[in-house]
XYZ file of C-alpha atoms in Angstrom:
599
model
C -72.790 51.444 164.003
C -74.686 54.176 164.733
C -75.511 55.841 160.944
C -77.211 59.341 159.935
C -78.761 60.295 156.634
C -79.088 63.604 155.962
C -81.972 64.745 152.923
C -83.516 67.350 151.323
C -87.418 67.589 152.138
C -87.465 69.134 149.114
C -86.681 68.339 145.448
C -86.726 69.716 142.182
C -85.696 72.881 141.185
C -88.625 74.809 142.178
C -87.635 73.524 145.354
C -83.905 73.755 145.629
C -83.637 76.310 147.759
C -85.363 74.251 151.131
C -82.454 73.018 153.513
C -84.031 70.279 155.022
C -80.957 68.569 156.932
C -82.220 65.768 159.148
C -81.111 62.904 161.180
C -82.048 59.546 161.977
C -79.970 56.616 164.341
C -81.084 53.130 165.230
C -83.696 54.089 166.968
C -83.170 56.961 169.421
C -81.661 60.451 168.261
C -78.424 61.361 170.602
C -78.498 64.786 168.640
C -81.534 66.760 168.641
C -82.259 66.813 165.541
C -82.543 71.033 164.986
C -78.557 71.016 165.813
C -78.296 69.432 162.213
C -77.286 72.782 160.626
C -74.421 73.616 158.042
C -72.446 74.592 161.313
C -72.739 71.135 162.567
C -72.013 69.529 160.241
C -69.225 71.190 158.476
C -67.658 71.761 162.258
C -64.824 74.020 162.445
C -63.568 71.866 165.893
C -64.684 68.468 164.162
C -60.637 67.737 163.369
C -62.294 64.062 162.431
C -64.859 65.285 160.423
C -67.453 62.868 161.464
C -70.532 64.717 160.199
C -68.728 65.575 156.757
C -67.902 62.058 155.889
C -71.374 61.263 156.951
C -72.830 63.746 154.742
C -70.710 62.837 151.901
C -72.115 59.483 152.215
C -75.505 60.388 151.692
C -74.670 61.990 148.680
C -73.040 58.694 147.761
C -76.211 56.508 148.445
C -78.754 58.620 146.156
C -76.435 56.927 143.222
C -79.108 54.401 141.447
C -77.440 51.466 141.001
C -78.666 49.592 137.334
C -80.239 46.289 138.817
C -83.861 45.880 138.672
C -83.881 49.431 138.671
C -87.168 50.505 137.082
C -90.059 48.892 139.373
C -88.228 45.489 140.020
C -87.298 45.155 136.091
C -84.076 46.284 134.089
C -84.235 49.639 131.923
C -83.324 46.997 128.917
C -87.024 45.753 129.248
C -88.082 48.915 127.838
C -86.048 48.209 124.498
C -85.532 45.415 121.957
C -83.904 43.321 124.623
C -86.559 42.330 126.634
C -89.502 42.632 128.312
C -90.853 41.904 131.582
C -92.728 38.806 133.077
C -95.586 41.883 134.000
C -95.438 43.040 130.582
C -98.466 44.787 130.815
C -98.404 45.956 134.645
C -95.185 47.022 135.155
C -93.616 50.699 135.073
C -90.909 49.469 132.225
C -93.645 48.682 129.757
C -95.041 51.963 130.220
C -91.385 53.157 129.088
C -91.668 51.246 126.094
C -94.770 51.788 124.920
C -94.464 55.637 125.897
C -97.714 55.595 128.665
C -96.230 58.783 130.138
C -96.904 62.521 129.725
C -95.262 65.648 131.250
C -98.054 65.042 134.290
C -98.226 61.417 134.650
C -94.484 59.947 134.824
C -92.833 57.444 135.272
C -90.994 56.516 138.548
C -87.216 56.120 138.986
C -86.108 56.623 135.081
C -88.137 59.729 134.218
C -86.348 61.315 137.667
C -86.230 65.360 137.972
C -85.958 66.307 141.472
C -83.322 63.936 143.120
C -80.827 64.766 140.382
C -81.217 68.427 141.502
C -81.023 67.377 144.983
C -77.800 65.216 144.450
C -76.537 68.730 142.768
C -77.582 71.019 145.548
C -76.505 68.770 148.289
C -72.921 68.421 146.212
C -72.364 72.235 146.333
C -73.349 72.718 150.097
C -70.496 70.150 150.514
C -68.160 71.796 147.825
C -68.837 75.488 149.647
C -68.554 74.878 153.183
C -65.487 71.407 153.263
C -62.896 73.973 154.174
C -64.113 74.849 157.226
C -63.115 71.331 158.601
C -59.785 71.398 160.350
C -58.804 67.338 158.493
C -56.047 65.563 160.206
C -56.904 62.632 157.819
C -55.125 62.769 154.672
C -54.598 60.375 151.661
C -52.692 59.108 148.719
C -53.722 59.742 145.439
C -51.470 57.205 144.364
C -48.812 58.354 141.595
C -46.962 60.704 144.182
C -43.534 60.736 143.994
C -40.762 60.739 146.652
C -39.301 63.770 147.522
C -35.104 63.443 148.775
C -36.343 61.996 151.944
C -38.423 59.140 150.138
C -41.060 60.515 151.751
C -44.722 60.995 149.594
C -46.684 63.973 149.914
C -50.241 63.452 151.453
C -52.917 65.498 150.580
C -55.859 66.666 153.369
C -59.028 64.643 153.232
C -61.423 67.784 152.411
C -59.310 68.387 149.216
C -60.457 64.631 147.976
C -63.877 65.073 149.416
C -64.553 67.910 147.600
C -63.530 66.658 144.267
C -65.775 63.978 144.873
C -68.725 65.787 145.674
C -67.257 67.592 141.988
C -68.105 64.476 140.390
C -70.949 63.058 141.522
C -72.405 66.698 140.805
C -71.419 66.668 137.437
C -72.570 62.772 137.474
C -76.128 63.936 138.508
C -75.881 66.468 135.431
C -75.074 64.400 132.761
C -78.121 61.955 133.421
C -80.654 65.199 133.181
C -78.947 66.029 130.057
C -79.275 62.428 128.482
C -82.802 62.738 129.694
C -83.999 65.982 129.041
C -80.872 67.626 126.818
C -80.139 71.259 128.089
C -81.014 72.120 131.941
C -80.574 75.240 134.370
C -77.267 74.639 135.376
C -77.002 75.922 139.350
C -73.150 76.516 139.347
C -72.233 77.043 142.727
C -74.556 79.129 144.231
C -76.607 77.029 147.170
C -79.964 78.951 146.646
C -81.985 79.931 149.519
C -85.882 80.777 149.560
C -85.713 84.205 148.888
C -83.704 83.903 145.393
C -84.983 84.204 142.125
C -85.486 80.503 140.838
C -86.815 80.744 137.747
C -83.874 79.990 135.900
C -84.060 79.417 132.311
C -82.523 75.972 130.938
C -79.194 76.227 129.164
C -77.987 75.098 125.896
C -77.082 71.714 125.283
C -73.340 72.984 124.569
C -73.010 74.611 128.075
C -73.846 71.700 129.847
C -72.001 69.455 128.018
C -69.149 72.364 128.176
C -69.920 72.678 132.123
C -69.585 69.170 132.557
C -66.240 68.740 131.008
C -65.002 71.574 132.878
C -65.932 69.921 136.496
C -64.332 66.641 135.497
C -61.338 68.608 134.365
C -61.216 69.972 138.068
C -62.016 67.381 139.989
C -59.573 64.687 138.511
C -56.471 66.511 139.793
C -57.727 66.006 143.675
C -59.158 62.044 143.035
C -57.224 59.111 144.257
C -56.133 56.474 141.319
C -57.851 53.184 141.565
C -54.623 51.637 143.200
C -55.629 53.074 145.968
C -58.840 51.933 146.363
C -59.539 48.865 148.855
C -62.182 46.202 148.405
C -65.317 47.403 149.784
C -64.871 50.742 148.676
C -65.558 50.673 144.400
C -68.246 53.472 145.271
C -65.424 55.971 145.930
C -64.656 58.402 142.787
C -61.438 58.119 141.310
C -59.840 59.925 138.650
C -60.196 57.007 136.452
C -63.865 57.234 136.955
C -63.863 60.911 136.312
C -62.237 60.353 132.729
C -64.347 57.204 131.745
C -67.508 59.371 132.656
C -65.648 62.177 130.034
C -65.368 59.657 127.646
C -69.248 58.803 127.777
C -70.576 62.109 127.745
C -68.394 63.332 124.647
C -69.054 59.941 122.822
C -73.054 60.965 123.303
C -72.367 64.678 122.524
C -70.442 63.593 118.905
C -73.795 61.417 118.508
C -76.283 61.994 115.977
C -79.335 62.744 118.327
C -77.279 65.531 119.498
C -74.972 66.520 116.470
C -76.194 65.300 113.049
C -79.632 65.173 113.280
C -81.188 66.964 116.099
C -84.782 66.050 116.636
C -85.759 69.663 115.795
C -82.944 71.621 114.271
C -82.141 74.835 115.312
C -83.412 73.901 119.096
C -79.958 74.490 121.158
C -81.737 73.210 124.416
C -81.730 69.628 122.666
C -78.458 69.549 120.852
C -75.658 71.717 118.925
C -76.888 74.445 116.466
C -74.546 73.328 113.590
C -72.939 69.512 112.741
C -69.324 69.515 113.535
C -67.753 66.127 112.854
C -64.660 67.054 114.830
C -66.497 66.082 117.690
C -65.977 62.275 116.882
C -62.334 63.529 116.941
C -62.929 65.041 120.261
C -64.509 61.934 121.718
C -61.953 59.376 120.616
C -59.263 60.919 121.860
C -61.151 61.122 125.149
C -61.130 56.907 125.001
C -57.438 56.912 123.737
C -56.202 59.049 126.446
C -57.458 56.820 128.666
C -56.431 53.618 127.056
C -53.192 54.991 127.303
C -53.150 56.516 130.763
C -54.769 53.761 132.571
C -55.245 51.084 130.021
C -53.388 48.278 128.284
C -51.151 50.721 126.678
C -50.366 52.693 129.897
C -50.277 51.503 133.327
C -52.333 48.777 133.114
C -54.124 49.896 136.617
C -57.317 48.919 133.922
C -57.459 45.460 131.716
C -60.347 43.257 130.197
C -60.982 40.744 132.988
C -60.118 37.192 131.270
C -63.303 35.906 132.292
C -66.294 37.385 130.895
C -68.959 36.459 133.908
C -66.575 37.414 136.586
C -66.594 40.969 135.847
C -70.415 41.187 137.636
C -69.464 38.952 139.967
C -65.799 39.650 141.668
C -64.603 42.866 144.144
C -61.333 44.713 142.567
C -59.229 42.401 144.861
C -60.569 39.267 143.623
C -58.716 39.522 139.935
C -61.152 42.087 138.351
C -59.277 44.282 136.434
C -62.210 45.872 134.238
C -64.263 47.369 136.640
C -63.354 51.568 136.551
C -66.373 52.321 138.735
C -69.370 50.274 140.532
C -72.361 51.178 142.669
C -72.234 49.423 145.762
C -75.860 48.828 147.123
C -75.586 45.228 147.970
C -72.775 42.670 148.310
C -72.699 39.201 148.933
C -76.722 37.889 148.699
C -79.181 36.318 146.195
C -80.920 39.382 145.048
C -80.698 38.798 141.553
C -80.810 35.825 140.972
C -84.259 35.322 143.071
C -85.746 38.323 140.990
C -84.885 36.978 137.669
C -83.739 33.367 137.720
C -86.318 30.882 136.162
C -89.796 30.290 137.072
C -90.507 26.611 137.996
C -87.700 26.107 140.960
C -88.541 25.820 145.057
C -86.945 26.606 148.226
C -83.671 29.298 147.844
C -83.858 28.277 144.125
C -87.344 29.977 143.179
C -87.057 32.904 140.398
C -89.493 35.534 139.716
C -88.489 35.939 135.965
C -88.606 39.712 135.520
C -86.421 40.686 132.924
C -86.686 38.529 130.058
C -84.230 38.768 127.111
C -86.286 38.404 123.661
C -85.617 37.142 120.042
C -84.347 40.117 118.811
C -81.776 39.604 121.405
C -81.017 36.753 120.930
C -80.354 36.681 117.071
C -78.030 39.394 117.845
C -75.454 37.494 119.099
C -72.808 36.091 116.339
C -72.161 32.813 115.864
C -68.794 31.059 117.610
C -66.678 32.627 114.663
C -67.908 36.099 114.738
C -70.003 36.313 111.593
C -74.291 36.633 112.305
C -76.234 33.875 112.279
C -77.151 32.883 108.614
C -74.199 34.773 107.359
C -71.401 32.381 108.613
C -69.289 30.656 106.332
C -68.391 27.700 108.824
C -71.685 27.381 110.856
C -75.609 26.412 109.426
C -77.865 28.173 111.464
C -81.669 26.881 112.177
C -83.634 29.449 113.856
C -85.474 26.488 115.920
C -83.878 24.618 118.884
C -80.374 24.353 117.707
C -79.904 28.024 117.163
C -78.252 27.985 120.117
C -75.418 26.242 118.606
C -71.948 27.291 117.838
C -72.685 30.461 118.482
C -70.597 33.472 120.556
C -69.920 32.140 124.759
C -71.194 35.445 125.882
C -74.374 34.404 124.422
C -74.708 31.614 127.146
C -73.598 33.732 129.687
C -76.363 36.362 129.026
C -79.328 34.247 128.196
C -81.137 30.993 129.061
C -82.557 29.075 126.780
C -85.030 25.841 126.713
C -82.827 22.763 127.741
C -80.352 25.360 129.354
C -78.721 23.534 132.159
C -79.062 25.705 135.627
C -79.563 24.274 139.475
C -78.572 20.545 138.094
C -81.538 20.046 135.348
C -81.928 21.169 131.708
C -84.389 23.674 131.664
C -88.156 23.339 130.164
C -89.250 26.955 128.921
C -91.486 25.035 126.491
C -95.223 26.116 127.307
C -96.149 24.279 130.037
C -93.158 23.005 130.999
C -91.783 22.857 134.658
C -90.152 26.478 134.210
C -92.720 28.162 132.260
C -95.805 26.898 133.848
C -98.570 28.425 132.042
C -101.610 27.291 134.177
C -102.334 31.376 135.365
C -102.096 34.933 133.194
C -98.338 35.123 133.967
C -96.054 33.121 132.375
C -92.924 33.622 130.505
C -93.990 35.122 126.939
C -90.389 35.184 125.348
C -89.104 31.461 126.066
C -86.055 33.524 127.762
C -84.114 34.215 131.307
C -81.831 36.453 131.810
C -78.676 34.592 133.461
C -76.043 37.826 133.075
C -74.540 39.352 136.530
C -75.408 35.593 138.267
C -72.495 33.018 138.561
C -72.499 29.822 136.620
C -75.334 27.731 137.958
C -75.312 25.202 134.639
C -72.170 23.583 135.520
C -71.264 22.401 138.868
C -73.199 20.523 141.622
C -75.211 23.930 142.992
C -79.023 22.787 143.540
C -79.546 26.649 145.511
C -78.558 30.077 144.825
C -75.518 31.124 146.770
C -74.725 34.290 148.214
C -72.500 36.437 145.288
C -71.034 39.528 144.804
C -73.623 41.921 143.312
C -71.979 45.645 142.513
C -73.549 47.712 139.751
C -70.813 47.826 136.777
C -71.120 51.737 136.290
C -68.237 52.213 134.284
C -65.834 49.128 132.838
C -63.331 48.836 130.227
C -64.773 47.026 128.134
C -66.920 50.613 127.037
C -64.027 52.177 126.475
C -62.499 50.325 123.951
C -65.956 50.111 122.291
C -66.334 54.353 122.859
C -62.897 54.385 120.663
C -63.968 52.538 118.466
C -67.107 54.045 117.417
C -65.957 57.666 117.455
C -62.851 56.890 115.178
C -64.714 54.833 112.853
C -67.292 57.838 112.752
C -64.398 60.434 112.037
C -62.031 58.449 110.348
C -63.262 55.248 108.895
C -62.623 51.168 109.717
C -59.207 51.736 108.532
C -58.311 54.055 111.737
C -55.846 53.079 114.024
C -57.045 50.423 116.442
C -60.641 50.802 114.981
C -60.470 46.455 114.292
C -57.378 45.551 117.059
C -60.248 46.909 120.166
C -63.336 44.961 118.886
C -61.035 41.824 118.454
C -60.012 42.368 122.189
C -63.448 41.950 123.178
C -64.537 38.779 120.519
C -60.929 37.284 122.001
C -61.837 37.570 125.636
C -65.535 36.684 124.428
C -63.897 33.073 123.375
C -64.904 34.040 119.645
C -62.649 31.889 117.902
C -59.825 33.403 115.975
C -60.214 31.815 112.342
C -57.473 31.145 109.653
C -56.925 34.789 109.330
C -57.094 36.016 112.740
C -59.659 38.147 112.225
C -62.244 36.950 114.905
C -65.161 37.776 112.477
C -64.263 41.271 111.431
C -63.307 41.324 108.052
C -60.557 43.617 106.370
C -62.157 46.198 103.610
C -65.773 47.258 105.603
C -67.039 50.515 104.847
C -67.677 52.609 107.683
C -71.371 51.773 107.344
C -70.445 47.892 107.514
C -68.192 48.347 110.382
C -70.564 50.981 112.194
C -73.229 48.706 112.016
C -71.142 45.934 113.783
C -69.655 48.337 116.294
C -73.013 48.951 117.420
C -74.125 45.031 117.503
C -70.862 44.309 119.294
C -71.912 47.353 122.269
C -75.141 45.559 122.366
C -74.181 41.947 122.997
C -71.685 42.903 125.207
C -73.398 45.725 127.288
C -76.570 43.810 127.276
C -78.673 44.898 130.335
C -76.210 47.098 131.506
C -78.142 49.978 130.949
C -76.708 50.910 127.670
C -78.765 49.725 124.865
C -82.021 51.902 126.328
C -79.675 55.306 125.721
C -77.764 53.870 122.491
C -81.058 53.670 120.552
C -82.058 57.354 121.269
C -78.158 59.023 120.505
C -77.515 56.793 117.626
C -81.361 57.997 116.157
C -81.823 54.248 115.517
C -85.197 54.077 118.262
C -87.871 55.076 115.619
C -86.457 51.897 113.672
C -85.561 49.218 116.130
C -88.763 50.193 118.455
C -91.040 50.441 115.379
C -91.060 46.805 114.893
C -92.028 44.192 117.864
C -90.382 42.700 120.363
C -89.997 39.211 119.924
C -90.353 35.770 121.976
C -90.159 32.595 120.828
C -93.130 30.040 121.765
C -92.103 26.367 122.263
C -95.062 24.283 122.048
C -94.522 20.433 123.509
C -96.915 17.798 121.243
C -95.866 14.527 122.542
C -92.216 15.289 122.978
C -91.906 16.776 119.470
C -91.114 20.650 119.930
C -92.419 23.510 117.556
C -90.689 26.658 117.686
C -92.263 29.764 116.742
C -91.582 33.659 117.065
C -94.336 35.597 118.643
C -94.782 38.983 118.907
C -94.596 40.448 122.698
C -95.190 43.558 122.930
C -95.491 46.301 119.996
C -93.628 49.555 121.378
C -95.561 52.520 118.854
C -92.559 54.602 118.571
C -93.129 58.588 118.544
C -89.919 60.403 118.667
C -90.335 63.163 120.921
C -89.721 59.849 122.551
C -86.027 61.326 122.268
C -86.028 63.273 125.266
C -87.958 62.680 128.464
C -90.354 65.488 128.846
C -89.865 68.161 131.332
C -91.570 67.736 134.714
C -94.933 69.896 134.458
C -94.954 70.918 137.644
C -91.305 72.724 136.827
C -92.865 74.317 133.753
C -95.429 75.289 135.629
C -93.978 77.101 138.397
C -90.707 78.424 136.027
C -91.960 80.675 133.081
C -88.436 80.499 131.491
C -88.246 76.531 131.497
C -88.874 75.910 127.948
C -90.531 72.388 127.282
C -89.052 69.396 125.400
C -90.475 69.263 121.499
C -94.178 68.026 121.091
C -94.754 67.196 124.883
């Protein structure tokens, strides 16, 4: 199949005004390659819209899908979670320890210009669709009959364009988590004779804008019902509202409302506190929950097994999943880039990402209480900490004497997985197992080809975006604040205890259950990209990246193992840290872009 990409040679704002549309096939170029205009490809004959759909696509593939993002390593390496392998090297560690400036970046997660050029290619899309005679049409999926039984379909440029809605408004919402207020284009596609020295905009008209284009483009989505395996990337209206959710969850936050870095700055958050935000943002979630979720229509659920979630399509009894990044299917990826050091043939690892101490003690213990603070379990931090403790634990991290690939592993120094006879060896004692299938049980001696889709959106952050907003407005006692977080200790395996109460006590404050509404996001979003933007909204970085990241060394004398926690890496928090700093070269070509505090 014969496929075109079509790109900006341009990015970045400064830049948003070159049209660079070009093609590329497999190998030879049917088209010349100057007849890839806006009038080719948004053809007023093309009844098919070939060239449309292809465009689309490429607006579709410049989504970043989560694994190994940042240089070969997770974003969670540049937090309390983990670290990588190249601790020292690698583009994540300069993340953590803040080895960036305004002039010398870094790569993929400090991104500027391909967000712009997701938005600019969006609106060329958005602006010139109609011109596409469609016979293709589509469901959205709650249609109903008219006398004839008959369902109304709706012309494929209508859907098309309220995807291109989205992923615009996607691309928006990840400069303003990075960067807080930003020039916002509208729908102008600027050419090189227009003014582009746009000033940035307030944090509340972005986050204002951005609600407004999910608004609109939900109406013309398809519902997830519609959508066949092999095709999660496609928008649907459930995405639209999860990604509403999100972004008013992080708006109510305290990075953005409470305490603003530097009050008074309306580029980086809201000019006054207003706690009806957290009112705002969980009934966002609860609209949801009960449009698509447990208490609707069920199209959404909590897949009953924890692991399968990373692992399954939507046809293969995945209920969670809301929205995924397809970049790879069926293939060993993952598990070859982060599986355990110490393995040959199809089952050698690189150990990139690997989870730390602090990680790990974050993690209950099998009846939902923290380690130490269980009434039912001891806990030992030395090689039987690993006991008794919450399933999802097991199905996050290994361990030393982990089984995987038919042998219990040795992350001891030394040992056959964490040889330490050059510079690079594993520092924490850790792998990182989540998003792989179960390789400890079983008769698997290789890595087999699985399903590898980047989770964007799942239930599961849903119930958890309720539950923190409602707590925040209206206490532990709020309705569903408790039944939600037991959901997710139930499907966990957490056991349920004489009282049913899965670990969560009756009578918190809302500091008490705050504080374990945030450890529950973390154990159960680990590495899913969440943990790296929870610490900046929730103002909680310039504590939990103050102090080091932990391993734990396992020395071997004569069969007797000593376990002791080392620091890794020491991150030096600074909180302008809070927001990315604006690309210099865009300050330096815009004399209204304003720069981000102290950078």
């Amino acid at each position: 199949m014969k496929m075109k990409s079509y790109k900006n040679i341009l990015g970045g704002l400064a830049a948003v005004a070159a049209v660079g549309l070009t093609g590329c096939t497999d190998g030879y170029e049917p088209t010349p390659v100057e007849n890839f205009t806006i009038d080719y490809v948004f053809s007023t004959t093309d009844s098919v819209g070939t060239q449309a759909l292809y465009y689309l696509s490429n607006v579709y593939n410049q989504l970043k899908p989560g694994h190994n993002r940042v240089a070969n390593d997770y974003l969670d390496a540049a937090t309390d979670d983990a670290t990588s392998l190249y601790y020292d090297e690698s583009e994540v560690y300069r993340l953590a320890t803040g080895r960036y400036t305004a002039s010398t970046r870094v790569g993929d997660d400090m991104d500027w210009n391909s967000y712009y050029q997701t938005i600019r290619e969006a609106t060329i899309l958005i602006a010139n669709i109609d011109r596409v005679p469609f016979r293709l049409t589509y469901v959205k999926g709650d249609e109903q009959p008219d006398e004839n039984g008959k369902v109304k379909e709706t012309p494929f440029n209508v859907t098309m364009k309220a995807e291109a809605r989205y992923l615009r408004a996607f691309a928006y919402f990840n400069l303003v988590k990075r960067y807080g207020g930003v020039p916002l284009l509208g729908e102008k596609v600027f050419d090189l004779h227009d003014d582009l020295e746009m000033p940035r905009n307030t944090f509340a008209e972005c986050v204002d804008y951005i609600v407004g284009e999910l608004d609109l483009a939900r109406k013309d989505l398809r519902g997830l019902n519609t959508i066949s395996s092999g095709y999660e990337m496609a928008v649907t209206r459930e995405a639209c509202d999860a990604l509403k959710s999100r972004l008013l969850l992080y708006a109510a936050s305290k990075l953005y409302n409470e305490s603003p870095l530097e009050p008074g700055n309306e580029l980086i958050g809201y000019a006054a506190y207003d706690a009806s935000r957290w009112k705002v943002a969980a009934d966002a979630a609860k609209a949801f929950i009960q449009q698509y979720g447990h208490e609707g229509s069920g199209v959404v659920d909590l897949t009953p097994d924890y692991r399968q979630i990373f692992t399954a399509h939507y046809s293969s009894n995945n209920p969670e999943l809301i929205w995924s990044i397809v970049k790879q299917h069926s293939g060993t990826v993952i598990e070859t880039l982060n599986g355990p050091l110490g393995f040959t043939g199809n089952a050698l690892g690189q150990g990139r990402t690997l989870p730390s101490q602090n990680l790990v003690e974050s993690f209950p213990m099998a009846d939902g209480y923290m380690p130490g603070k269980s009434p039912k379990y001891s806990y030992v931090p030395d090689g039987t900490q690993y006991d008794n403790r919450d399933p999802r634990l097991g199905m996050t991290v290994l361990h030393n004497a982990s089984p995987w690939l038919g042998r219990a592993l040795a992350t001891y120094l030394g040992g056959s997985n964490n040889p330490n006879s050059t510079s690079v060896y594993n520092r924490t004692g850790y792998y990182m197992c989540k998003f792989m299938r179960d390789y400890g049980s079983g008769t698997s001696r290789q890595y087999e080809n699985t399903v590898h889709n980047w989770v964007e959106m799942r239930y599961a952050e849903i119930l958890l975006n309720y539950a923190e907003a409602m707590n925040e407005f209206a206490g532990p006692d709020a309705e569903n604040v408790r039944e939600y977080l037991i959901m997710l200790r139930r499907r966990a395996g957490i056991e349920a205890g004489d009282d049913n109460s899965y670990g969560i006590p009756t009578g918190l404050s809302k500091d008490e259950m705050r504080e374990l509404i945030y450890n529950e996001r973390r154990v159960e979003m680990a590495f899913e990209e969440q943990r790296f933007n929870d610490l900046r909204r929730w103002r909680l970085a310039e504590k939990a990246l103050s102090t080091p990241v932990q391993g734990l060394e396992i020395i071997n004398r004569d069969g007797q193992l000593s376990y002791n926690k080392v620091d890794v890496i020491n991150p030096n928090w600074e909180n302008r840290r809070y927001f990315y700093p604006i690309p210099y070269s865009e300050v330096l070509k815009n004399k209204n872009m304003v720069q981000n505090p102290n950078w």
